[in-house]
Structure formats: structure tokens, C-alpha cells
Amino acid sequence: MDDFGSLLQTALQNSGLPYLSIRSMQNPQWPLNFERLCGTYNDPELEYDGESGNISAEVSTLSMHGGAIAYTCKDGAKVYKATLKALEGHGYYDSKKAVECAKAALAIHPVCPEAYNVLAIHDASNYEEALEIYSVFLPRAYHRGLFGVGNTLRKMGKFKEALVYYEKLAVLDQNPGSSSMSYMNYNAHLPELWLRVYGPQECLKRALKYKNKDCIEYHSCQIPWYANLTLALFAADHVTTYDFPEAKPRPANPDFTKEAVQSRMAPLYLLRNHPLVCELLTGMRRMPGGRIPTNFPGSESLLQAAVYATSCLDLWEQTPGALEYLRKMTNTQILGDKMAKGVDMTNPIIEVAPLLKLIDDGIFPNALHIGEEASHEPLLHMAIFQRPGADIIIEKLIAAGANVKIQVGPGLTALHKACYYACGRAVIRSLVNAGLSPLLRSPAGVVLRKPIMMAAEQGNWEELDECLNLLRTGNSEDLHKSILYVITSSSCIECVGGGAKCGRCANGDKKHGPNVSYTKMVDIIVERGCRLDEIELEGVKSGIGKRPGPLDDLGKGKCFIETVSWLPERT
Ligand SMILES: [Zn+2]
Ligand SMILES: [Zn+2]
């Protein structure tokens, strides 16, 4: 055994620790000096921070490890000094300076595993050389050596051999004496290796055994776990479309792997948290090239997305249909996110062209989009609120295969909502032309107004008028009378006039539109020839009578005054 080996062995024995390890750098890629991102384009948004070091954290953790060696070695002080010197090397983006540090460290004392780590990263000019350097301290059960070899084998495409080292690390990590010191995020690569070596089913099975703290709590794990579990779910035929019935607002301590795998929500986590990686994988965004810094910015960084794509794009490409699925998922999420802004009617101005482009590029048209607070909203129900262009978007969605009859809650179609929220004549026309009836009956056992009655109740005269115009059958005297009863008994009359709040306003729902007019609605009915006999008049009057309040608006229309003279005189 050489000097290094025997000294380290002694140090280990004397320390009572099974393994010695030093805090890893944040980037589990451990990029070697010659490695590059797989693109050829220089993306100015790529987050480089010049010097790579986050050395303060390393040094503070090191004092423990260096100390452990130092106190137990005959040359303790020197060993400690050498390790500090080697760590300094991680602070340089300039490889020459890093290598100088490593060599200086080894000159201070040969028991300096960290120096070999620096040499592998900064001095190797290919994977074989790196492997050789890592192997120097591999036999001494040194975490970084094991990971260096495993990770390098992974990058060389020798996945089976690589996995052996990763599995060894997982065993070591269960030992509290070592795990508390390692911080080495080898976990980031596990799903990739499981997928490559064992296939999707086994990958999902193994992932389920992991708890949050073993995986996604490291920010550098999120993309590779979300993305590779998404790919595994797709490859195992567990997901085919945008469908997340179990999505809820995030609980305080989610059981990530259970939700991601069993509830099949990995794709949703990926889409919502890491759109950049979806855009890179699907070619929606150009893949950047360039050197890979050792220091990782946050999990939402372009750099992390690009590092993942560099490692795993081939896996996606090899899985038939996977990139097509991801592209449609990404477009669906973006489309829903964009339209969610238009649903908030206080901010109604949108650009239509980008939305149409997403639909053309491929979406899942019947998706229930998962929005903020985990709302589940069909794309069609969101489209009706977009201004301008709602009708164009609706027609495009239907042409792309959206089911116009899709319902939410107690049987609400997009037409119910368009009538209730006054989405305009064009929206009503496109929905009715696509096959929804203003007289649509509610599902059995559900008390729900017909779409046309929702327009009537809410005072949305334009939508009511358009519904009546579009009715081919059923435009009868009976219908007109029913509408009149709904109008005159609506609690919104009082609310719109500034009186007691109606149910809609009391619940904090969207405000009544600016275009509400009960007068115009009564006119519309009367213009269509509706006349009431005495008993019917009494019925209508009693409806109004229950609602004393500001009815100023009602009954002033010309037609109405001429044909219905029973309204109470206003003073
Ligand atoms: Zn109301
Ligand atoms: Zn109201």
C-alpha cells in the first residue's frame, strides 16, 4: 500500500468513522473541464457566475472532516492544511489555478483525496483520464472516489457499470456516520440509471422506495427526478394525456414519490416547475452549448435544464412518442396558463396569435388545465373569457378535437358559463354552432338552469338575445314566459341597482358585466310577441314584489311600457 493509502487507512481506523467524505459541490454532474452542454448556441441567459466556488460552505464543512483526519494522523496539521489548499482549487473557474492548488496540496501532504478530485475535474482531458484519477482514491472507500468513478462511467455511457457504484453509495449513505458528511447528490442520477439499466417499470418501482429527503429536497434532483419519472410513466403506458384528477393545492409535506408515481403527477410537477427543460427537450427552445459550471444556480435555472437535457435527451428520443407527448403536454400547460390570465376579467386583453399557434403545434384539447390553487378547468371553459378572440380560439379548440359538451361542477358547459358571465354574442354563436343548445337540460338529479335562463337571470341581454336568435326550435310562447319569470324574479335586479347583494356577488364571484339591462331583456321578450294574461301578470308581479328595492331600470323600455302596464309606478 502506498503512502496515501496507508495513511488514510490509519486515519479511518483511528477516527472510528467508517468513511471519510467532504461536502460535494452543488452540481452533481461534477463537470469535467472538457465537458460541454450538448448545444452549439451561446445562450446569453445561461447563468454563469464566473468563479465557480461556493467555497465558504465547503470549508466550514471541511473543518470537521479535515479535523477528523488531522486529529488521527501523525501528520495531522499538515493533512488539514493540504485539504484546505486542495479545496481552494474548487474556487477557481480557471483550471490552471485549480490544478496548481491541487499540486500544492499534494506537496504539503500526500493524504489529500480532495486534491485528486480537483485534478480529475480540472486536469483530465478525457473521461479515461478522469477515471484513472478518481480510481486513485477509489479503493479507500472515499465517497468522492466512488462517485467520481460512477459518474464518469455514466457519462461514458457505461450505465450498468456505473450503477454498481451508485448502489454502493446508496448503501454507504444509510450509515449515519457517513451520510451526515457526504451531502453528495448521487441521488440525482438514480432514475436515469434505473431507466437505462432496468427499464421504466422497475424505475418506477425503485423510485417509490425513496422519501422526499432522499431525492427532491435537493434542488439539483428536481429536474432529473420529475423528468425521468415522467418519461418512465409514459414509457410504461401509465400516462397518455394531460389528466391530473388528483392534483390538489400543495400540502405541507407531500409524499413526493407516491404522488409522482402512484398519482401519476410527475408530469405536472415537471410542467409547472420546470418549463425550460420541457422547452429544451422538445426543441421549442434552442439548446445552449458551452462549459458547465461546477456551481449550480437554482432548480429553475436554464443551466440545470440544459445539463439534464445534455444527459438525457437521448433517452427521450429513444422512447417512441415521448417527445411528442411532452410537446403536447407543454403546449397544453402554456395555453392554459396564458388563458388563465384572461379568465380574470379585470385583465382581459390577450394576444390571440400565440394561443392559436400553440393549438396548431399540438395540445390535448380536452385537458382539465391545472392552474393556481390546483383549479381544474377545461380549456374550452377558459377560452370563452378571452378578449378579444374568444370565438376564434373556441373554433380552433373544437377543430383540434375539444369536446364541446365537456362539463364541470354540476353539469356546467362552456355555454352555461358564457351565458352567466356575459361572454358576448360571438362566443354564444360559436358554442351553439358547435352543438351546444341554449335549452340544454341539466343532468338527471341536478338543479341547474338552462344556459338561456342563466343569461336571463343575470341580466345579460345580449347573450339572451343571441340565444333566442340561434334557437331553431323551442322559440315558443311558453319559453318566452318562462324567461320573463326568471328575469323578474332575479335577485340580481336589486343587486345591480345597488341594493342587497345577489348570490353571485355575495360569494365573491366575478362582478356583473357593465352591459346588464333588465329593461332591454324585457323588451327582447315582448318584441318577440310575448303577452301575458292576468294570472300570468300576477305571477310576474309577485316575483318583483318580493324584491322591493331599486328597480329603476326595469320597465322603462318603450315596448315594455306599451304592452305591460301593470308595473308599479316609480316615484
Ligand atoms: Zn346576481
Ligand atoms: Zn350581484
Coordinates of C-alpha atoms and ligand atoms in Angstrom, one line a residue:
M1 CA 0.0 0.0 0.0
D2 CA 1.3 3.4 -0.9
D3 CA 1.7 6.3 1.4
F4 CA -1.6 7.8 0.7
G5 CA -3.4 4.5 1.2
S6 CA -1.8 3.5 4.4
L7 CA -2.2 6.9 6.0
L8 CA -5.8 7.2 5.1
Q9 CA -6.4 3.7 6.4
T10 CA -4.9 4.7 9.7
A11 CA -6.9 7.8 9.8
L12 CA -10.1 5.9 9.2
Q13 CA -9.3 3.3 11.9
N14 CA -8.4 5.9 14.5
S15 CA -11.3 8.1 13.7
G16 CA -13.8 5.4 14.4
L17 CA -15.6 6.7 11.3
P18 CA -16.4 4.1 8.6
Y19 CA -15.9 6.5 5.7
L20 CA -14.5 10.0 5.2
S21 CA -16.2 12.4 3.0
I22 CA -16.2 16.0 2.2
R23 CA -19.2 18.1 1.2
S24 CA -19.8 17.9 -2.5
M25 CA -20.0 20.8 -4.8
Q26 CA -23.6 21.6 -5.7
N27 CA -23.6 20.4 -9.2
P28 CA -24.0 16.6 -9.2
Q29 CA -22.7 16.5 -12.7
W30 CA -19.3 17.2 -11.4
P31 CA -18.5 18.7 -14.8
L32 CA -15.0 18.0 -16.0
N33 CA -13.0 20.7 -17.6
F34 CA -13.5 19.5 -21.2
E35 CA -17.3 18.7 -20.9
R36 CA -19.8 20.9 -22.7
L37 CA -23.5 21.3 -22.9
C38 CA -24.9 19.5 -26.0
G39 CA -26.0 22.5 -28.0
T40 CA -23.8 24.7 -30.1
Y41 CA -25.5 28.0 -29.5
N42 CA -24.4 30.6 -26.9
D43 CA -27.5 31.5 -24.9
P44 CA -27.0 34.8 -23.1
E45 CA -29.5 33.7 -20.4
L46 CA -27.3 30.8 -19.3
E47 CA -26.4 31.5 -15.7
Y48 CA -22.6 31.6 -15.4
D49 CA -21.2 33.3 -12.3
G50 CA -17.5 33.4 -13.4
E51 CA -15.7 32.0 -10.5
S52 CA -17.2 28.6 -9.7
G53 CA -16.6 28.5 -6.0
N54 CA -19.0 28.4 -3.2
I55 CA -16.1 27.7 -1.1
S56 CA -17.2 29.1 2.3
A57 CA -19.7 26.3 2.7
E58 CA -17.1 23.7 1.7
V59 CA -14.5 25.0 4.1
S60 CA -16.8 25.1 7.1
T61 CA -17.9 21.6 6.5
L62 CA -14.4 20.6 5.8
S63 CA -13.1 21.7 9.1
M64 CA -15.0 18.7 10.5
H65 CA -13.6 16.2 8.0
G66 CA -10.1 17.7 7.8
G67 CA -10.2 17.7 11.6
A68 CA -11.2 14.1 11.7
I69 CA -8.2 13.2 9.7
A70 CA -5.9 15.7 11.3
Y71 CA -6.5 14.5 14.8
T72 CA -6.0 10.9 14.0
C73 CA -3.0 11.2 11.7
K74 CA 0.6 11.5 12.8
D75 CA 0.9 14.4 10.4
G76 CA -2.5 15.9 11.3
A77 CA -1.8 19.5 10.9
K78 CA -0.2 19.0 7.5
V79 CA -3.1 16.9 6.3
Y80 CA -5.5 19.5 7.4
K81 CA -3.5 22.2 5.6
A82 CA -3.3 20.2 2.4
T83 CA -7.0 19.6 2.3
L84 CA -7.7 23.3 2.7
K85 CA -5.3 24.0 -0.1
A86 CA -7.0 21.5 -2.4
L87 CA -10.4 22.8 -1.6
E88 CA -9.2 26.3 -2.6
G89 CA -8.9 24.8 -6.1
H90 CA -12.7 24.4 -6.4
G91 CA -12.9 28.2 -6.1
Y92 CA -11.3 28.8 -9.4
Y93 CA -13.0 28.8 -12.8
D94 CA -9.6 28.9 -14.3
S95 CA -8.4 25.3 -14.4
K96 CA -4.7 26.2 -14.4
K97 CA -5.1 27.8 -11.0
A98 CA -7.2 24.9 -9.7
V99 CA -4.5 22.4 -10.8
E100 CA -1.8 24.5 -9.1
C101 CA -3.8 24.3 -5.8
A102 CA -4.1 20.5 -6.1
K103 CA -0.5 20.0 -6.8
A104 CA 0.5 22.4 -4.0
A105 CA -1.8 20.4 -1.7
L106 CA -0.2 17.1 -2.5
A107 CA 3.2 18.7 -1.9
I108 CA 2.1 19.6 1.6
H109 CA 0.9 16.1 2.3
P110 CA 0.1 13.1 0.1
V111 CA -3.0 12.2 2.2
C112 CA -5.3 14.6 0.3
P113 CA -8.1 12.9 -1.6
E114 CA -9.6 16.2 -2.4
A115 CA -6.6 17.1 -4.4
Y116 CA -7.3 14.1 -6.7
N117 CA -10.9 15.3 -7.0
V118 CA -9.7 18.7 -8.2
L119 CA -7.2 17.1 -10.6
A120 CA -9.9 14.9 -12.1
I121 CA -12.2 17.8 -12.7
H122 CA -9.6 20.3 -13.9
D123 CA -6.7 18.3 -15.4
A124 CA -8.3 15.4 -17.2
S125 CA -8.7 15.9 -20.9
N126 CA -11.0 12.9 -21.5
Y127 CA -13.2 10.5 -19.5
E128 CA -10.5 7.8 -19.4
E129 CA -8.1 10.1 -17.7
A130 CA -10.7 11.3 -15.2
L131 CA -11.5 7.7 -14.4
E132 CA -7.9 7.0 -13.7
I133 CA -7.5 9.9 -11.3
Y134 CA -10.7 9.0 -9.5
S135 CA -9.5 5.4 -9.2
V136 CA -6.5 6.6 -7.2
F137 CA -8.6 7.2 -4.2
L138 CA -11.4 4.8 -5.0
P139 CA -10.1 1.8 -3.1
R140 CA -10.1 3.7 0.1
A141 CA -13.8 3.8 0.4
Y142 CA -13.8 7.5 -0.2
H143 CA -17.2 8.8 -1.3
R144 CA -15.9 11.2 -3.8
G145 CA -13.8 8.5 -5.4
L146 CA -16.8 6.2 -5.7
F147 CA -19.0 8.9 -7.1
G148 CA -16.2 10.2 -9.4
V149 CA -15.9 6.7 -11.0
G150 CA -19.6 6.0 -11.1
N151 CA -20.5 9.4 -12.5
T152 CA -17.7 9.2 -15.1
L153 CA -18.8 5.8 -16.2
R154 CA -22.4 7.2 -16.5
K155 CA -21.1 10.0 -18.7
M156 CA -19.3 7.4 -20.9
G157 CA -22.5 5.5 -21.4
K158 CA -21.4 2.5 -19.3
F159 CA -24.6 2.6 -17.3
K160 CA -24.5 -0.9 -15.9
E161 CA -21.0 -0.5 -14.5
A162 CA -21.9 3.0 -13.3
L163 CA -24.9 1.8 -11.4
V164 CA -22.8 -0.6 -9.3
Y165 CA -21.0 2.4 -7.9
Y166 CA -24.2 4.3 -7.3
E167 CA -25.7 1.4 -5.5
K168 CA -22.6 1.2 -3.3
L169 CA -23.0 4.8 -2.4
A170 CA -26.6 4.3 -1.5
V171 CA -25.6 1.5 0.9
L172 CA -22.9 3.8 2.4
D173 CA -25.3 6.6 2.7
Q174 CA -27.5 4.6 5.0
N175 CA -24.8 4.7 7.6
P176 CA -25.4 7.8 9.7
G177 CA -21.7 8.4 10.2
S178 CA -21.2 8.8 6.5
S179 CA -24.4 10.3 5.3
S180 CA -24.1 13.3 7.6
M181 CA -20.9 14.1 6.0
S182 CA -21.4 13.4 2.4
Y183 CA -24.0 15.8 1.0
M184 CA -23.2 14.1 -2.2
N185 CA -26.1 14.2 -4.5
Y186 CA -25.6 11.0 -6.4
N187 CA -29.4 10.6 -6.0
A188 CA -29.9 12.9 -8.9
H189 CA -28.8 10.3 -11.4
L190 CA -30.6 7.3 -10.0
P191 CA -33.8 7.5 -12.0
E192 CA -31.7 7.9 -15.2
L193 CA -29.7 4.9 -14.4
W194 CA -32.7 2.8 -13.4
L195 CA -34.4 3.7 -16.7
R196 CA -31.4 2.9 -18.7
V197 CA -30.4 -0.3 -17.0
Y198 CA -33.7 -1.8 -15.7
G199 CA -36.4 -0.1 -17.8
P200 CA -39.4 2.1 -16.9
Q201 CA -41.4 -0.4 -14.7
E202 CA -38.5 -1.1 -12.4
C203 CA -37.5 2.6 -12.4
L204 CA -41.0 3.5 -11.0
K205 CA -40.8 0.6 -8.5
R206 CA -37.5 1.7 -7.2
A207 CA -38.4 5.4 -7.1
L208 CA -41.3 4.6 -4.8
K209 CA -39.0 3.5 -2.1
Y210 CA -37.4 6.9 -1.9
K211 CA -38.6 9.6 0.5
N212 CA -38.5 13.3 -0.2
K213 CA -35.3 13.8 1.7
D214 CA -33.5 11.3 -0.5
C215 CA -34.5 13.0 -3.7
I216 CA -36.4 16.1 -4.5
E217 CA -35.3 18.1 -1.4
Y218 CA -32.0 18.6 -3.2
H219 CA -32.7 21.3 -5.7
S220 CA -30.4 19.6 -8.2
C221 CA -32.6 16.5 -8.0
Q222 CA -35.9 18.1 -9.0
I223 CA -35.5 18.2 -12.8
P224 CA -33.9 14.7 -13.2
W225 CA -36.5 13.1 -10.9
Y226 CA -39.5 14.9 -12.3
A227 CA -38.4 14.5 -15.9
N228 CA -37.2 10.9 -15.7
L229 CA -40.2 9.7 -13.7
T230 CA -42.4 11.4 -16.4
L231 CA -40.6 9.5 -19.1
A232 CA -40.9 6.3 -17.1
L233 CA -44.6 6.8 -16.6
F234 CA -45.0 7.4 -20.3
A235 CA -42.9 4.5 -21.4
A236 CA -44.8 2.2 -19.0
D237 CA -48.1 3.4 -20.5
H238 CA -49.3 4.9 -17.3
V239 CA -49.8 8.4 -18.8
T240 CA -51.0 9.2 -22.3
T241 CA -52.6 12.6 -22.0
Y242 CA -52.9 15.7 -19.8
D243 CA -55.0 14.3 -16.9
F244 CA -54.4 15.0 -13.2
P245 CA -57.6 14.2 -11.3
E246 CA -55.8 14.1 -8.0
A247 CA -54.0 17.4 -8.3
K248 CA -54.6 19.4 -5.1
P249 CA -53.1 22.6 -3.7
R250 CA -49.7 21.6 -2.4
P251 CA -49.9 20.1 1.1
A252 CA -47.3 21.0 3.6
N253 CA -45.4 17.7 3.4
P254 CA -46.3 15.9 0.2
D255 CA -45.1 12.4 -0.2
F256 CA -43.4 13.2 -3.4
T257 CA -42.7 9.8 -4.9
K258 CA -46.1 8.5 -4.0
E259 CA -47.8 11.4 -5.7
A260 CA -45.4 11.5 -8.6
V261 CA -45.6 7.8 -9.4
Q262 CA -48.9 6.4 -7.9
S263 CA -51.0 9.5 -8.6
R264 CA -49.1 10.0 -11.8
M265 CA -48.3 13.6 -11.2
A266 CA -44.6 13.7 -12.1
P267 CA -45.5 15.3 -15.5
L268 CA -47.5 18.0 -13.8
Y269 CA -44.6 18.8 -11.4
L270 CA -42.3 18.9 -14.4
L271 CA -44.6 21.2 -16.5
R272 CA -45.4 23.6 -13.7
N273 CA -42.0 23.9 -12.1
H274 CA -39.6 23.3 -15.0
P275 CA -41.0 24.6 -18.2
L276 CA -37.5 25.4 -19.5
V277 CA -36.4 21.7 -19.6
C278 CA -39.6 20.9 -21.5
E279 CA -38.9 23.6 -24.0
L280 CA -35.3 22.4 -24.5
L281 CA -36.2 18.7 -24.8
T282 CA -38.9 19.4 -27.3
G283 CA -36.9 21.8 -29.4
M284 CA -39.2 24.7 -28.6
R285 CA -36.1 26.5 -27.2
R286 CA -32.6 26.1 -28.7
M287 CA -30.3 24.0 -26.7
P288 CA -27.3 26.0 -25.4
G289 CA -23.7 24.9 -25.7
G290 CA -20.8 25.9 -23.6
R291 CA -18.9 24.9 -20.5
I292 CA -20.7 23.5 -17.5
P293 CA -20.0 25.5 -14.3
T294 CA -19.5 23.5 -11.1
N295 CA -21.8 25.7 -9.2
F296 CA -25.5 25.2 -9.9
P297 CA -27.9 28.1 -9.8
G298 CA -31.5 27.3 -8.6
S299 CA -33.6 24.4 -9.8
E300 CA -35.5 26.6 -12.2
S301 CA -32.3 27.8 -13.9
L302 CA -31.7 27.3 -17.6
L303 CA -28.4 25.8 -16.7
Q304 CA -29.9 22.9 -14.8
A305 CA -32.4 22.4 -17.6
A306 CA -29.6 22.3 -20.1
V307 CA -27.5 19.9 -18.0
Y308 CA -30.4 17.5 -17.8
A309 CA -31.1 17.7 -21.5
T310 CA -27.4 17.0 -22.2
S311 CA -27.6 13.9 -20.1
C312 CA -31.0 12.5 -21.0
L313 CA -32.2 13.8 -24.4
D314 CA -31.2 10.5 -26.0
L315 CA -33.5 8.6 -23.5
W316 CA -36.5 10.7 -24.6
E317 CA -35.6 10.3 -28.3
Q318 CA -35.3 6.6 -27.9
T319 CA -38.8 6.3 -26.4
P320 CA -41.3 6.3 -29.3
G321 CA -43.9 9.1 -28.9
A322 CA -42.3 10.5 -25.7
L323 CA -41.2 13.8 -27.1
E324 CA -44.5 14.3 -29.0
Y325 CA -46.3 13.6 -25.7
L326 CA -44.1 16.1 -23.9
R327 CA -44.6 18.7 -26.6
K328 CA -48.4 18.4 -26.3
M329 CA -48.2 18.5 -22.5
T330 CA -46.1 21.6 -22.6
N331 CA -48.3 23.4 -25.1
T332 CA -51.4 22.5 -23.1
Q333 CA -49.9 23.8 -19.9
I334 CA -48.7 27.1 -21.5
L335 CA -52.1 27.6 -23.3
G336 CA -54.0 27.1 -20.0
D337 CA -51.6 29.3 -18.1
K338 CA -51.9 32.1 -20.7
M339 CA -55.7 31.8 -20.8
A340 CA -56.0 31.8 -17.0
K341 CA -54.9 35.4 -17.1
G342 CA -57.8 36.2 -19.5
V343 CA -60.3 34.4 -17.2
D344 CA -59.6 37.0 -14.6
M345 CA -61.9 39.5 -16.3
T346 CA -60.2 42.5 -14.8
N347 CA -57.3 41.8 -17.2
P348 CA -58.9 40.8 -20.4
I349 CA -56.6 41.9 -23.1
I350 CA -54.7 39.0 -24.7
E351 CA -52.8 38.3 -27.8
V352 CA -54.6 35.6 -29.8
A353 CA -52.0 34.6 -32.3
P354 CA -49.6 32.9 -29.8
L355 CA -52.6 30.9 -28.4
L356 CA -53.6 29.7 -31.9
K357 CA -50.0 28.7 -32.6
L358 CA -49.9 26.5 -29.5
I359 CA -53.1 24.7 -30.6
D360 CA -51.7 24.2 -34.1
D361 CA -48.5 22.9 -32.7
G362 CA -50.4 20.2 -30.8
I363 CA -52.2 20.1 -27.5
F364 CA -54.5 17.8 -25.5
P365 CA -57.7 19.7 -26.3
N366 CA -59.8 18.0 -23.6
A367 CA -57.4 18.7 -20.8
L368 CA -58.6 20.0 -17.5
H369 CA -55.9 22.5 -17.0
I370 CA -54.4 22.6 -13.5
G371 CA -54.0 26.2 -12.6
E372 CA -53.2 28.2 -9.4
E373 CA -54.5 26.6 -6.3
A374 CA -55.0 23.4 -8.4
S375 CA -58.1 24.6 -10.2
H376 CA -59.3 22.0 -12.8
E377 CA -60.6 23.9 -15.8
P378 CA -61.3 22.7 -19.3
L379 CA -59.5 24.7 -21.9
L380 CA -62.8 25.4 -23.6
H381 CA -64.3 26.9 -20.4
M382 CA -61.2 29.2 -20.2
A383 CA -61.4 30.2 -23.9
I384 CA -64.8 31.8 -23.5
F385 CA -63.3 34.6 -21.4
Q386 CA -60.5 35.6 -23.7
R387 CA -61.0 39.1 -25.2
P388 CA -60.5 39.6 -28.0
G389 CA -60.6 36.4 -30.0
A390 CA -62.6 34.0 -27.8
D391 CA -64.7 32.8 -30.7
I392 CA -61.6 32.1 -32.8
I393 CA -59.9 30.2 -30.0
I394 CA -63.1 28.2 -29.3
E395 CA -63.4 27.2 -33.0
K396 CA -59.7 26.3 -33.1
L397 CA -60.0 24.1 -30.0
I398 CA -63.1 22.4 -31.3
A399 CA -61.4 21.8 -34.7
A400 CA -58.4 20.3 -32.7
G401 CA -60.8 17.8 -31.1
A402 CA -62.2 19.6 -28.0
N403 CA -65.4 18.0 -26.8
V404 CA -67.9 20.9 -26.8
K405 CA -70.1 19.1 -24.3
I406 CA -67.4 18.9 -21.6
Q407 CA -68.9 19.9 -18.2
V408 CA -67.6 21.0 -14.9
G409 CA -69.2 21.0 -11.4
P410 CA -72.9 20.3 -11.5
G411 CA -73.0 20.0 -15.3
L412 CA -71.8 23.4 -16.4
T413 CA -71.0 23.5 -20.1
A414 CA -69.0 26.4 -21.6
L415 CA -72.3 27.7 -22.9
H416 CA -73.7 27.9 -19.3
K417 CA -70.7 29.9 -18.3
A418 CA -70.7 32.1 -21.4
C419 CA -74.4 33.0 -20.7
Y420 CA -73.8 33.5 -17.0
Y421 CA -70.7 35.6 -17.3
A422 CA -71.8 37.6 -20.4
C423 CA -69.0 36.4 -22.7
G424 CA -70.5 38.1 -25.8
R425 CA -72.6 37.2 -28.8
A426 CA -69.7 35.7 -30.8
V427 CA -68.9 33.2 -28.1
I428 CA -72.5 32.2 -27.8
R429 CA -72.7 31.7 -31.6
S430 CA -69.5 29.6 -31.8
L431 CA -70.7 27.3 -29.0
V432 CA -74.2 26.9 -30.3
N433 CA -72.9 26.3 -33.8
A434 CA -70.6 23.7 -32.4
G435 CA -73.6 21.8 -31.0
L436 CA -74.5 23.2 -27.5
S437 CA -78.1 24.1 -27.1
P438 CA -79.2 27.2 -25.1
L439 CA -82.0 24.9 -23.8
L440 CA -79.6 22.2 -22.7
R441 CA -81.2 20.2 -19.9
S442 CA -79.3 19.6 -16.7
P443 CA -78.1 16.1 -15.9
A444 CA -80.7 14.0 -14.0
G445 CA -80.9 14.9 -10.4
V446 CA -79.2 18.2 -10.8
V447 CA -80.9 21.6 -10.3
L448 CA -79.3 23.7 -12.9
R449 CA -80.7 26.5 -15.0
K450 CA -80.6 26.1 -18.8
P451 CA -77.9 28.3 -20.4
I452 CA -80.5 30.7 -21.8
M453 CA -82.1 31.1 -18.3
M454 CA -78.7 31.9 -16.9
A455 CA -78.4 34.8 -19.3
A456 CA -81.9 35.9 -18.3
E457 CA -81.3 35.7 -14.6
Q458 CA -78.0 37.6 -14.8
G459 CA -79.4 40.4 -16.9
N460 CA -77.1 39.6 -19.8
W461 CA -79.5 40.8 -22.6
E462 CA -77.1 40.4 -25.5
E463 CA -76.4 36.8 -24.7
L464 CA -80.2 36.2 -24.2
D465 CA -80.9 37.8 -27.5
E466 CA -78.3 35.8 -29.3
C467 CA -79.5 32.5 -27.7
L468 CA -83.1 33.3 -28.9
N469 CA -81.8 34.2 -32.4
L470 CA -80.0 30.9 -32.6
L471 CA -82.8 28.7 -31.5
R472 CA -84.1 26.7 -34.3
T473 CA -86.9 25.1 -32.3
G474 CA -88.4 25.8 -29.0
N475 CA -88.7 29.5 -29.5
S476 CA -92.2 29.4 -28.2
E477 CA -94.6 31.5 -26.2
D478 CA -94.0 29.2 -23.2
L479 CA -90.3 29.7 -23.4
H480 CA -90.7 33.5 -23.5
K481 CA -93.0 33.5 -20.5
S482 CA -90.6 31.3 -18.5
I483 CA -87.8 33.7 -19.4
L484 CA -89.9 36.6 -18.2
Y485 CA -90.5 34.9 -14.9
V486 CA -86.8 34.2 -14.5
I487 CA -86.0 37.9 -15.3
T488 CA -88.5 39.4 -12.9
S489 CA -87.7 37.1 -10.0
S490 CA -83.9 37.5 -10.3
S491 CA -82.2 38.7 -7.2
C492 CA -79.6 40.4 -9.4
I493 CA -82.0 43.2 -10.3
E494 CA -81.7 44.6 -6.8
C495 CA -78.0 43.9 -6.6
V496 CA -77.2 45.6 -9.9
G497 CA -79.2 48.6 -8.8
G498 CA -77.0 48.9 -5.7
G499 CA -79.2 47.1 -3.2
A500 CA -78.8 43.8 -1.4
K501 CA -76.2 41.5 -2.9
C502 CA -77.3 38.6 -5.0
G503 CA -75.8 35.1 -4.5
R504 CA -73.1 35.6 -7.2
C505 CA -71.8 38.8 -5.6
A506 CA -72.2 37.5 -2.0
N507 CA -69.9 34.6 -3.0
G508 CA -67.2 36.9 -4.3
D509 CA -67.6 35.7 -7.9
K510 CA -66.8 37.8 -10.9
K511 CA -68.8 41.1 -10.9
H512 CA -71.8 41.6 -13.1
G513 CA -70.8 42.9 -16.5
P514 CA -71.2 46.6 -17.4
N515 CA -73.8 45.7 -20.0
V516 CA -76.5 44.3 -17.8
S517 CA -80.0 45.6 -18.5
Y518 CA -83.3 44.1 -17.4
T519 CA -85.2 46.6 -19.3
K520 CA -83.7 45.6 -22.6
M521 CA -84.3 41.9 -21.7
V522 CA -88.0 42.5 -21.1
D523 CA -88.1 44.4 -24.4
I524 CA -86.5 41.5 -26.2
I525 CA -89.2 39.1 -24.9
V526 CA -92.0 41.5 -25.6
E527 CA -90.7 42.3 -29.1
R528 CA -90.9 38.6 -29.8
G529 CA -94.6 38.8 -29.2
C530 CA -94.9 37.7 -25.6
R531 CA -98.1 38.7 -24.0
L532 CA -99.3 37.8 -20.5
D533 CA -102.8 37.2 -19.3
E534 CA -104.0 38.4 -16.0
I535 CA -103.0 35.4 -14.0
E536 CA -99.5 35.4 -15.5
L537 CA -99.1 39.1 -14.8
E538 CA -100.0 38.4 -11.2
G539 CA -97.3 35.8 -11.1
V540 CA -94.7 38.1 -12.5
K541 CA -95.7 41.0 -10.2
S542 CA -95.4 38.7 -7.2
G543 CA -91.9 37.9 -8.3
I544 CA -91.0 41.5 -8.3
G545 CA -93.0 42.3 -5.3
K546 CA -90.8 40.1 -3.2
R547 CA -87.9 42.3 -4.1
P548 CA -88.7 45.8 -3.1
G549 CA -85.6 47.9 -4.0
P550 CA -84.0 49.9 -6.7
L551 CA -85.9 48.6 -9.8
D552 CA -85.3 51.9 -11.6
D553 CA -84.0 50.2 -14.6
L554 CA -87.0 47.9 -15.0
G555 CA -90.0 48.7 -17.1
K556 CA -88.7 51.8 -18.7
G557 CA -88.2 50.3 -22.1
K558 CA -90.6 51.5 -24.7
C559 CA -92.1 48.2 -25.8
F560 CA -92.5 47.0 -22.2
I561 CA -94.4 50.1 -21.1
E562 CA -96.7 49.8 -24.1
T563 CA -97.5 46.2 -23.7
V564 CA -97.3 45.6 -19.9
S565 CA -99.0 48.3 -18.0
W566 CA -99.1 46.6 -14.6
L567 CA -95.6 47.7 -13.3
P568 CA -95.7 49.8 -10.2
E569 CA -95.3 53.5 -10.7
R570 CA -91.9 54.7 -9.8
T571 CA -91.6 58.0 -8.0
Ligands
ZN1 ZN -76.8 38.1 -9.4
ZN2 ZN -74.8 40.7 -7.9

